[in-house]
Amino acid sequence: MEISSRQALIMEFISNNPDTQTQSIRDYLAKLSGEDISRMTVIRDVEILLKNKFIQKAGSGRSVAYKVTAKGKLLSPVSEYEAYFQKSPDERSGAKKSFQLEVFKNMEYLFSQKELSDLDKINSDYQKRISNFSPVALRKEFERLTIELSWKSSQLEGNTYSLIDTEVLLLQEKEAKGHKREEAIMLINHKKALEYIHENAKKFKKITLRDIEDVHSLIVDQLGIKRGLRKNIVGVTGSVYRPLDNEFQIKEAMEQMVKTANELPHPLQKTLAFILLLSYIQPFEDGNKRTARLFGNAILMANNCCPLSYRSVDEAEYKKAMLLFYEKNSAWMFKKIFTGQFKFAVRNYFLA
């Protein structure tokens, strides 16, 4: 469900002021807008948020107070998010600095049943089309998606290869001039990892820690990055958020992530939860988000869902969406990117 900008402001205010009451919400909105907001308008907005279980109330009559629910925390828009990112990391209001265990139990709220039903209808078009593909046509189209995903996923990590240069590299093994060798290796590793996933798709129906580490190993091969769960502290550029720094806690978090994702009933829910949580935990020394994107595709392909290329994603928006999850535990923006990229993939790949 899409909520209005005023409802988003109400949720944000309640989140920052637990057990708040209607009059306090009115005062806050009036201060922001410079206009008086009627009590009935606020009550209507609050009722919509209650109905959709974004907030909950306690007490009765004039003593009624509101709190944001787990679902609300996960899906609430961040009002004026552009202004949020204009501020320095230390000035961002409400930014969480440490790992929050509650993110695991919130993943069940990522999609409504209607949203999943709508996405299933879209995916059924993909399923019908690939059922009529010859093995040769299927291989050629997967090759195209591999090139475009390798390019965009690497670009999101600072790789400067163009899409055309990526195609030449992956199909003809010719490196582009004026680029570091590491950039070519990063792209080639994407191709190797995707081919491995494609050849072993069914094994990814159930997520395991071993399989995650195997995909990560392929992603970081020959890049001087240690394999296996990290033992050192890592930071996040441009954020006050600091991932877990204890290897035992990291392993526990990974085990909980695997359990959480495996228990989710729908593959799209599983995939989105996995990408968010692996990126949030940052279990490896480097290559975390690359591993999240590729393993996310492994989950989709194992469940006969269209894989993503992220070809049309805006780099800055992707990074902001991740930071919102790190700092606010809000999946709102990344969910929009994920669903948009899923629809884009169905419309642009494996066409009859």
mmCIF file of C-alpha atoms in Angstrom:
data_model
loop_
_atom_site.group_PDB
_atom_site.id
_atom_site.type_symbol
_atom_site.label_atom_id
_atom_site.label_comp_id
_atom_site.label_asym_id
_atom_site.label_seq_id
_atom_site.Cartn_x
_atom_site.Cartn_y
_atom_site.Cartn_z
ATOM 1 C CA MET A 1 0.000 0.000 0.000
ATOM 2 C CA GLU A 2 1.245 3.509 -0.882
ATOM 3 C CA ILE A 3 0.786 6.038 1.887
ATOM 4 C CA SER A 4 0.539 9.806 1.517
ATOM 5 C CA SER A 5 3.385 12.165 2.333
ATOM 6 C CA ARG A 6 1.442 13.427 5.362
ATOM 7 C CA GLN A 7 0.917 9.878 6.613
ATOM 8 C CA ALA A 8 4.648 9.271 6.157
ATOM 9 C CA LEU A 9 5.353 12.336 8.295
ATOM 10 C CA ILE A 10 2.969 11.038 10.957
ATOM 11 C CA MET A 11 4.727 7.677 11.027
ATOM 12 C CA GLU A 12 8.124 9.320 11.230
ATOM 13 C CA PHE A 13 6.965 11.510 14.123
ATOM 14 C CA ILE A 14 5.486 8.542 16.002
ATOM 15 C CA SER A 15 8.663 6.542 15.402
ATOM 16 C CA ASN A 16 10.784 9.323 16.912
ATOM 17 C CA ASN A 17 8.257 9.974 19.703
ATOM 18 C CA PRO A 18 6.849 6.631 20.959
ATOM 19 C CA ASP A 19 3.530 6.745 22.849
ATOM 20 C CA THR A 20 2.645 10.051 21.220
ATOM 21 C CA GLN A 21 -0.945 11.339 21.135
ATOM 22 C CA THR A 22 -3.149 12.927 18.465
ATOM 23 C CA GLN A 23 -2.650 16.512 19.624
ATOM 24 C CA SER A 24 1.123 16.136 19.489
ATOM 25 C CA ILE A 25 0.821 14.878 15.909
ATOM 26 C CA ARG A 26 -1.361 17.897 15.002
ATOM 27 C CA ASP A 27 1.132 20.291 16.552
ATOM 28 C CA TYR A 28 3.993 18.673 14.652
ATOM 29 C CA LEU A 29 2.209 18.827 11.282
ATOM 30 C CA ALA A 30 1.164 22.439 11.875
ATOM 31 C CA LYS A 31 4.740 23.397 12.685
ATOM 32 C CA LEU A 32 5.994 21.784 9.474
ATOM 33 C CA SER A 33 3.337 23.190 7.151
ATOM 34 C CA GLY A 34 2.607 26.502 8.836
ATOM 35 C CA GLU A 35 -1.095 25.635 8.622
ATOM 36 C CA ASP A 36 -3.592 24.295 11.127
ATOM 37 C CA ILE A 37 -4.378 20.610 10.475
ATOM 38 C CA SER A 38 -7.830 19.596 11.684
ATOM 39 C CA ARG A 39 -8.194 16.911 14.310
ATOM 40 C CA MET A 40 -10.452 14.882 11.972
ATOM 41 C CA THR A 41 -7.823 14.940 9.210
ATOM 42 C CA VAL A 42 -5.205 13.572 11.590
ATOM 43 C CA ILE A 43 -7.634 10.950 12.918
ATOM 44 C CA ARG A 44 -8.440 9.781 9.355
ATOM 45 C CA ASP A 45 -4.751 9.430 8.547
ATOM 46 C CA VAL A 46 -4.117 7.598 11.803
ATOM 47 C CA GLU A 47 -7.036 5.226 11.113
ATOM 48 C CA ILE A 48 -5.561 4.344 7.706
ATOM 49 C CA LEU A 49 -2.193 3.608 9.317
ATOM 50 C CA LEU A 50 -3.893 1.508 12.016
ATOM 51 C CA LYS A 51 -5.937 -0.430 9.448
ATOM 52 C CA ASN A 52 -2.784 -1.315 7.510
ATOM 53 C CA LYS A 53 -0.944 -2.227 10.730
ATOM 54 C CA PHE A 54 1.760 0.392 10.292
ATOM 55 C CA ILE A 55 1.031 1.682 13.793
ATOM 56 C CA GLN A 56 -0.731 0.356 16.890
ATOM 57 C CA LYS A 57 -2.551 2.110 19.693
ATOM 58 C CA ALA A 58 -2.748 1.679 23.432
ATOM 59 C CA GLY A 59 -5.254 3.138 25.865
ATOM 60 C CA SER A 60 -8.625 4.715 25.091
ATOM 61 C CA GLY A 61 -10.308 8.099 24.855
ATOM 62 C CA ARG A 62 -8.000 11.064 25.332
ATOM 63 C CA SER A 63 -5.275 8.809 26.711
ATOM 64 C CA VAL A 64 -4.845 6.903 23.420
ATOM 65 C CA ALA A 65 -1.193 6.770 22.350
ATOM 66 C CA TYR A 66 0.453 5.339 19.237
ATOM 67 C CA LYS A 67 3.546 3.327 18.372
ATOM 68 C CA VAL A 68 5.007 2.251 15.042
ATOM 69 C CA THR A 69 4.741 -1.519 14.503
ATOM 70 C CA ALA A 70 7.481 -3.809 13.192
ATOM 71 C CA LYS A 71 5.762 -3.692 9.800
ATOM 72 C CA GLY A 72 5.648 0.091 9.966
ATOM 73 C CA LYS A 73 9.346 0.364 10.777
ATOM 74 C CA LEU A 74 10.229 -1.869 7.850
ATOM 75 C CA LEU A 75 8.042 -0.249 5.207
ATOM 76 C CA SER A 76 7.671 3.346 6.351
ATOM 77 C CA PRO A 77 8.842 5.936 3.818
ATOM 78 C CA VAL A 78 11.453 8.389 5.014
ATOM 79 C CA SER A 79 9.873 11.778 4.375
ATOM 80 C CA GLU A 80 12.137 14.254 2.609
ATOM 81 C CA TYR A 81 14.753 11.548 2.129
ATOM 82 C CA GLU A 82 16.733 13.756 -0.260
ATOM 83 C CA ALA A 83 17.098 16.299 2.544
ATOM 84 C CA TYR A 84 18.091 13.424 4.841
ATOM 85 C CA PHE A 85 21.062 12.614 2.602
ATOM 86 C CA GLN A 86 22.021 16.258 2.190
ATOM 87 C CA LYS A 87 23.024 16.168 5.850
ATOM 88 C CA SER A 88 26.349 14.772 6.971
ATOM 89 C CA PRO A 89 26.179 11.228 8.420
ATOM 90 C CA ASP A 90 26.495 12.541 11.980
ATOM 91 C CA GLU A 91 23.604 14.986 11.531
ATOM 92 C CA ARG A 92 21.005 12.531 10.198
ATOM 93 C CA SER A 93 18.142 12.322 12.672
ATOM 94 C CA GLY A 94 17.430 8.853 14.071
ATOM 95 C CA ALA A 95 20.239 7.085 12.200
ATOM 96 C CA LYS A 96 21.061 3.788 13.917
ATOM 97 C CA LYS A 97 24.738 3.208 14.569
ATOM 98 C CA SER A 98 24.688 -0.491 15.446
ATOM 99 C CA PHE A 99 23.253 -3.785 14.217
ATOM 100 C CA GLN A 100 19.573 -4.277 15.152
ATOM 101 C CA LEU A 101 18.505 -7.873 15.813
ATOM 102 C CA GLU A 102 14.837 -7.075 15.248
ATOM 103 C CA VAL A 103 15.402 -6.822 11.481
ATOM 104 C CA PHE A 104 15.138 -10.609 11.211
ATOM 105 C CA LYS A 105 11.593 -10.888 12.555
ATOM 106 C CA ASN A 106 10.405 -7.958 10.431
ATOM 107 C CA MET A 107 11.125 -9.632 7.069
ATOM 108 C CA GLU A 108 7.736 -11.374 6.967
ATOM 109 C CA TYR A 109 6.134 -7.970 6.320
ATOM 110 C CA LEU A 110 8.074 -7.161 3.146
ATOM 111 C CA PHE A 111 5.165 -7.874 0.781
ATOM 112 C CA SER A 112 1.396 -8.031 1.135
ATOM 113 C CA GLN A 113 -0.451 -10.993 -0.370
ATOM 114 C CA LYS A 114 -1.858 -8.721 -3.072
ATOM 115 C CA GLU A 115 1.615 -7.494 -4.000
ATOM 116 C CA LEU A 116 2.885 -11.068 -4.267
ATOM 117 C CA SER A 117 -0.139 -12.079 -6.334
ATOM 118 C CA ASP A 118 0.480 -9.189 -8.743
ATOM 119 C CA LEU A 119 4.170 -10.098 -9.057
ATOM 120 C CA ASP A 120 3.248 -13.753 -9.644
ATOM 121 C CA LYS A 121 1.097 -12.687 -12.597
ATOM 122 C CA ILE A 122 4.016 -10.758 -14.051
ATOM 123 C CA ASN A 123 6.376 -13.700 -13.512
ATOM 124 C CA SER A 124 3.941 -16.092 -15.188
ATOM 125 C CA ASP A 125 4.605 -14.251 -18.470
ATOM 126 C CA TYR A 126 8.311 -15.000 -18.069
ATOM 127 C CA GLN A 127 7.591 -18.658 -17.252
ATOM 128 C CA LYS A 128 5.374 -19.088 -20.313
ATOM 129 C CA ARG A 129 7.966 -17.533 -22.602
ATOM 130 C CA ILE A 130 10.973 -19.551 -21.466
ATOM 131 C CA SER A 131 8.980 -22.794 -21.730
ATOM 132 C CA ASN A 132 8.982 -22.233 -25.507
ATOM 133 C CA PHE A 133 12.664 -21.310 -25.811
ATOM 134 C CA SER A 134 15.101 -23.661 -27.518
ATOM 135 C CA PRO A 135 18.276 -24.478 -25.542
ATOM 136 C CA VAL A 136 20.311 -22.294 -27.927
ATOM 137 C CA ALA A 137 17.961 -19.301 -27.592
ATOM 138 C CA LEU A 138 17.900 -19.701 -23.817
ATOM 139 C CA ARG A 139 21.707 -19.762 -23.664
ATOM 140 C CA LYS A 140 22.006 -16.634 -25.829
ATOM 141 C CA GLU A 141 19.525 -14.695 -23.720
ATOM 142 C CA PHE A 142 21.156 -15.736 -20.461
ATOM 143 C CA GLU A 143 24.450 -14.597 -21.973
ATOM 144 C CA ARG A 144 22.933 -11.156 -22.620
ATOM 145 C CA LEU A 145 21.619 -10.890 -19.073
ATOM 146 C CA THR A 146 24.997 -12.038 -17.728
ATOM 147 C CA ILE A 147 26.813 -9.262 -19.599
ATOM 148 C CA GLU A 148 24.403 -6.566 -18.450
ATOM 149 C CA LEU A 149 24.277 -7.738 -14.833
ATOM 150 C CA SER A 150 28.072 -8.090 -14.666
ATOM 151 C CA TRP A 151 28.433 -4.542 -15.985
ATOM 152 C CA LYS A 152 25.854 -2.894 -13.721
ATOM 153 C CA SER A 153 26.730 -4.832 -10.560
ATOM 154 C CA SER A 154 30.394 -3.934 -11.060
ATOM 155 C CA GLN A 155 29.531 -0.317 -11.861
ATOM 156 C CA LEU A 156 27.684 -0.104 -8.535
ATOM 157 C CA GLU A 157 31.027 -0.958 -6.906
ATOM 158 C CA GLY A 158 32.979 1.700 -8.800
ATOM 159 C CA ASN A 159 34.024 -0.268 -11.902
ATOM 160 C CA THR A 160 34.505 2.077 -14.886
ATOM 161 C CA TYR A 161 34.108 -0.388 -17.781
ATOM 162 C CA SER A 162 31.400 0.596 -20.287
ATOM 163 C CA LEU A 163 28.691 -1.877 -21.253
ATOM 164 C CA ILE A 164 30.248 -2.330 -24.710
ATOM 165 C CA ASP A 165 33.719 -2.928 -23.245
ATOM 166 C CA THR A 166 32.174 -5.426 -20.829
ATOM 167 C CA GLU A 167 30.590 -7.318 -23.717
ATOM 168 C CA VAL A 168 33.910 -7.486 -25.591
ATOM 169 C CA LEU A 169 35.714 -8.646 -22.444
ATOM 170 C CA LEU A 170 33.243 -11.390 -21.552
ATOM 171 C CA LEU A 171 32.688 -12.691 -25.090
ATOM 172 C CA GLN A 172 36.109 -12.157 -26.678
ATOM 173 C CA GLU A 173 38.364 -12.029 -23.598
ATOM 174 C CA LYS A 174 39.786 -8.664 -24.692
ATOM 175 C CA GLU A 175 40.494 -6.192 -21.917
ATOM 176 C CA ALA A 176 39.706 -2.512 -22.505
ATOM 177 C CA LYS A 177 42.622 -0.094 -22.628
ATOM 178 C CA GLY A 178 43.072 2.418 -19.844
ATOM 179 C CA HIS A 179 41.538 0.237 -17.124
ATOM 180 C CA LYS A 180 43.064 -1.563 -14.185
ATOM 181 C CA ARG A 181 43.412 -5.338 -14.428
ATOM 182 C CA GLU A 182 41.267 -5.652 -11.285
ATOM 183 C CA GLU A 183 38.278 -4.175 -13.119
ATOM 184 C CA ALA A 184 38.440 -6.902 -15.758
ATOM 185 C CA ILE A 185 38.786 -9.578 -13.068
ATOM 186 C CA MET A 186 35.726 -8.223 -11.241
ATOM 187 C CA LEU A 187 33.628 -8.516 -14.403
ATOM 188 C CA ILE A 188 34.956 -11.973 -15.297
ATOM 189 C CA ASN A 189 34.205 -13.157 -11.762
ATOM 190 C CA HIS A 190 30.586 -12.078 -12.168
ATOM 191 C CA LYS A 191 30.341 -14.170 -15.310
ATOM 192 C CA LYS A 192 31.911 -17.209 -13.620
ATOM 193 C CA ALA A 193 29.618 -16.909 -10.611
ATOM 194 C CA LEU A 194 26.497 -16.532 -12.769
ATOM 195 C CA GLU A 195 27.451 -19.529 -14.909
ATOM 196 C CA TYR A 196 27.970 -21.583 -11.746
ATOM 197 C CA ILE A 197 24.565 -20.481 -10.433
ATOM 198 C CA HIS A 198 22.879 -21.238 -13.756
ATOM 199 C CA GLU A 199 24.386 -24.719 -13.947
ATOM 200 C CA ASN A 200 23.442 -25.535 -10.349
ATOM 201 C CA ALA A 201 20.191 -23.582 -10.039
ATOM 202 C CA LYS A 202 18.138 -26.167 -8.150
ATOM 203 C CA LYS A 203 20.614 -26.409 -5.261
ATOM 204 C CA PHE A 204 19.702 -22.832 -4.315
ATOM 205 C CA LYS A 205 16.078 -23.643 -3.484
ATOM 206 C CA LYS A 206 17.335 -24.028 0.065
ATOM 207 C CA ILE A 207 19.825 -21.395 1.192
ATOM 208 C CA THR A 208 22.930 -22.623 3.019
ATOM 209 C CA LEU A 209 25.889 -20.795 4.516
ATOM 210 C CA ARG A 210 28.236 -23.002 2.482
ATOM 211 C CA ASP A 211 26.588 -22.004 -0.804
ATOM 212 C CA ILE A 212 26.747 -18.306 0.114
ATOM 213 C CA GLU A 213 30.476 -18.625 0.834
ATOM 214 C CA ASP A 214 31.005 -20.534 -2.431
ATOM 215 C CA VAL A 215 29.382 -17.754 -4.482
ATOM 216 C CA HIS A 216 31.382 -15.142 -2.574
ATOM 217 C CA SER A 217 34.600 -17.050 -3.322
ATOM 218 C CA LEU A 218 33.846 -16.906 -7.042
ATOM 219 C CA ILE A 219 33.039 -13.192 -6.837
ATOM 220 C CA VAL A 220 36.311 -12.208 -5.131
ATOM 221 C CA ASP A 221 38.668 -14.658 -6.859
ATOM 222 C CA GLN A 222 42.079 -13.087 -7.655
ATOM 223 C CA LEU A 223 41.102 -9.729 -6.155
ATOM 224 C CA GLY A 224 43.178 -10.017 -2.986
ATOM 225 C CA ILE A 225 40.090 -10.325 -0.798
ATOM 226 C CA LYS A 226 40.014 -12.889 1.999
ATOM 227 C CA ARG A 227 37.423 -15.632 1.726
ATOM 228 C CA GLY A 228 35.173 -16.806 4.510
ATOM 229 C CA LEU A 229 33.556 -14.770 7.267
ATOM 230 C CA ARG A 230 35.594 -11.727 8.223
ATOM 231 C CA LYS A 231 37.505 -11.375 11.464
ATOM 232 C CA ASN A 232 38.188 -7.663 11.109
ATOM 233 C CA ILE A 233 36.097 -4.518 11.606
ATOM 234 C CA VAL A 234 34.539 -2.880 8.544
ATOM 235 C CA GLY A 235 32.930 0.520 8.153
ATOM 236 C CA VAL A 236 30.354 1.865 5.714
ATOM 237 C CA THR A 237 31.359 4.892 3.655
ATOM 238 C CA GLY A 238 29.132 7.887 4.330
ATOM 239 C CA SER A 239 27.278 6.338 7.265
ATOM 240 C CA VAL A 240 27.421 6.151 11.054
ATOM 241 C CA TYR A 241 26.243 2.518 10.851
ATOM 242 C CA ARG A 242 28.862 -0.011 11.926
ATOM 243 C CA PRO A 243 28.253 -3.699 11.141
ATOM 244 C CA LEU A 244 28.949 -6.409 13.702
ATOM 245 C CA ASP A 245 32.652 -6.664 14.509
ATOM 246 C CA ASN A 246 32.825 -10.027 16.299
ATOM 247 C CA GLU A 247 33.283 -13.121 14.128
ATOM 248 C CA PHE A 248 31.093 -15.242 16.413
ATOM 249 C CA GLN A 249 28.270 -12.695 16.265
ATOM 250 C CA ILE A 250 28.697 -12.496 12.497
ATOM 251 C CA LYS A 251 28.306 -16.268 12.188
ATOM 252 C CA GLU A 252 25.229 -16.217 14.443
ATOM 253 C CA ALA A 253 23.726 -13.410 12.364
ATOM 254 C CA MET A 254 24.399 -15.349 9.152
ATOM 255 C CA GLU A 255 22.787 -18.483 10.556
ATOM 256 C CA GLN A 256 19.758 -16.436 11.601
ATOM 257 C CA MET A 257 19.591 -14.828 8.161
ATOM 258 C CA VAL A 258 19.648 -18.242 6.467
ATOM 259 C CA LYS A 259 16.907 -19.504 8.801
ATOM 260 C CA THR A 260 14.789 -16.380 8.290
ATOM 261 C CA ALA A 261 15.051 -16.419 4.496
ATOM 262 C CA ASN A 262 14.387 -20.162 4.220
ATOM 263 C CA GLU A 263 11.224 -19.813 6.310
ATOM 264 C CA LEU A 264 9.728 -17.128 4.073
ATOM 265 C CA PRO A 265 7.160 -18.798 1.793
ATOM 266 C CA HIS A 266 7.572 -16.795 -1.427
ATOM 267 C CA PRO A 267 10.758 -16.654 -3.549
ATOM 268 C CA LEU A 268 10.517 -12.896 -4.144
ATOM 269 C CA GLN A 269 10.128 -12.329 -0.419
ATOM 270 C CA LYS A 270 13.077 -14.656 0.195
ATOM 271 C CA THR A 271 15.229 -12.867 -2.355
ATOM 272 C CA LEU A 272 14.542 -9.342 -1.140
ATOM 273 C CA ALA A 273 15.089 -10.361 2.493
ATOM 274 C CA PHE A 274 18.356 -12.076 1.575
ATOM 275 C CA ILE A 275 19.744 -9.094 -0.356
ATOM 276 C CA LEU A 276 18.873 -6.675 2.445
ATOM 277 C CA LEU A 277 20.158 -8.849 5.277
ATOM 278 C CA LEU A 278 23.429 -9.958 3.691
ATOM 279 C CA SER A 279 24.210 -6.359 2.744
ATOM 280 C CA TYR A 280 23.331 -5.292 6.308
ATOM 281 C CA ILE A 281 25.421 -7.952 8.061
ATOM 282 C CA GLN A 282 28.437 -7.392 5.763
ATOM 283 C CA PRO A 283 29.845 -10.828 6.684
ATOM 284 C CA PHE A 284 32.810 -10.689 4.310
ATOM 285 C CA GLU A 285 35.854 -8.460 4.098
ATOM 286 C CA ASP A 286 34.592 -7.157 0.730
ATOM 287 C CA GLY A 287 32.215 -8.204 -2.053
ATOM 288 C CA ASN A 288 29.133 -8.317 0.183
ATOM 289 C CA LYS A 289 26.674 -6.455 -2.047
ATOM 290 C CA ARG A 290 27.928 -8.224 -5.184
ATOM 291 C CA THR A 291 27.368 -11.554 -3.458
ATOM 292 C CA ALA A 292 23.914 -10.406 -2.329
ATOM 293 C CA ARG A 293 22.856 -9.477 -5.862
ATOM 294 C CA LEU A 294 24.135 -12.663 -7.482
ATOM 295 C CA PHE A 295 22.910 -15.007 -4.773
ATOM 296 C CA GLY A 296 19.570 -13.203 -4.925
ATOM 297 C CA ASN A 297 19.398 -14.225 -8.580
ATOM 298 C CA ALA A 298 20.284 -17.779 -7.569
ATOM 299 C CA ILE A 299 17.190 -17.869 -5.342
ATOM 300 C CA LEU A 300 15.024 -16.485 -8.148
ATOM 301 C CA MET A 301 16.325 -18.926 -10.750
ATOM 302 C CA ALA A 302 15.972 -21.885 -8.382
ATOM 303 C CA ASN A 303 12.295 -21.000 -8.056
ATOM 304 C CA ASN A 304 11.626 -20.343 -11.749
ATOM 305 C CA CYS A 305 11.475 -16.557 -11.327
ATOM 306 C CA CYS A 306 12.999 -14.060 -13.727
ATOM 307 C CA PRO A 307 16.540 -13.027 -12.679
ATOM 308 C CA LEU A 308 17.464 -9.345 -12.416
ATOM 309 C CA SER A 309 20.116 -7.407 -14.323
ATOM 310 C CA TYR A 310 19.730 -4.083 -12.437
ATOM 311 C CA ARG A 311 20.521 -2.516 -15.826
ATOM 312 C CA SER A 312 18.288 0.532 -15.402
ATOM 313 C CA VAL A 313 18.949 1.154 -11.713
ATOM 314 C CA ASP A 314 20.321 4.541 -10.696
ATOM 315 C CA GLU A 315 23.592 4.100 -8.790
ATOM 316 C CA ALA A 316 22.984 6.924 -6.327
ATOM 317 C CA GLU A 317 19.425 5.778 -5.597
ATOM 318 C CA TYR A 318 20.631 2.210 -5.012
ATOM 319 C CA LYS A 319 23.225 3.387 -2.510
ATOM 320 C CA LYS A 320 20.739 5.666 -0.741
ATOM 321 C CA ALA A 321 18.261 2.795 -0.483
ATOM 322 C CA MET A 322 20.899 0.634 1.174
ATOM 323 C CA LEU A 323 21.850 3.397 3.590
ATOM 324 C CA LEU A 324 18.189 3.842 4.555
ATOM 325 C CA PHE A 325 18.064 0.187 5.508
ATOM 326 C CA TYR A 326 21.325 0.404 7.449
ATOM 327 C CA GLU A 327 20.429 3.594 9.302
ATOM 328 C CA LYS A 328 16.624 3.422 9.568
ATOM 329 C CA ASN A 329 15.965 -0.294 8.960
ATOM 330 C CA SER A 330 13.474 0.922 6.351
ATOM 331 C CA ALA A 331 13.167 -1.320 3.292
ATOM 332 C CA TRP A 332 10.767 1.127 1.636
ATOM 333 C CA MET A 333 13.151 2.532 -0.948
ATOM 334 C CA PHE A 334 15.046 -0.668 -1.729
ATOM 335 C CA LYS A 335 11.770 -2.577 -2.104
ATOM 336 C CA LYS A 336 10.728 -0.041 -4.774
ATOM 337 C CA ILE A 337 14.030 -0.580 -6.583
ATOM 338 C CA PHE A 338 13.773 -4.372 -6.326
ATOM 339 C CA THR A 339 10.189 -4.602 -7.588
ATOM 340 C CA GLY A 340 10.930 -2.076 -10.329
ATOM 341 C CA GLN A 341 13.952 -4.079 -11.489
ATOM 342 C CA PHE A 342 11.956 -7.313 -11.398
ATOM 343 C CA LYS A 343 9.285 -5.811 -13.649
ATOM 344 C CA PHE A 344 12.000 -4.361 -15.893
ATOM 345 C CA ALA A 345 13.656 -7.784 -16.231
ATOM 346 C CA VAL A 346 10.412 -9.526 -17.197
ATOM 347 C CA ARG A 347 9.734 -6.830 -19.817
ATOM 348 C CA ASN A 348 13.235 -6.843 -21.313
ATOM 349 C CA TYR A 349 14.673 -10.376 -21.172
ATOM 350 C CA PHE A 350 13.713 -13.788 -22.511
ATOM 351 C CA LEU A 351 11.247 -12.291 -24.984
ATOM 352 C CA ALA A 352 9.682 -14.627 -27.509
#
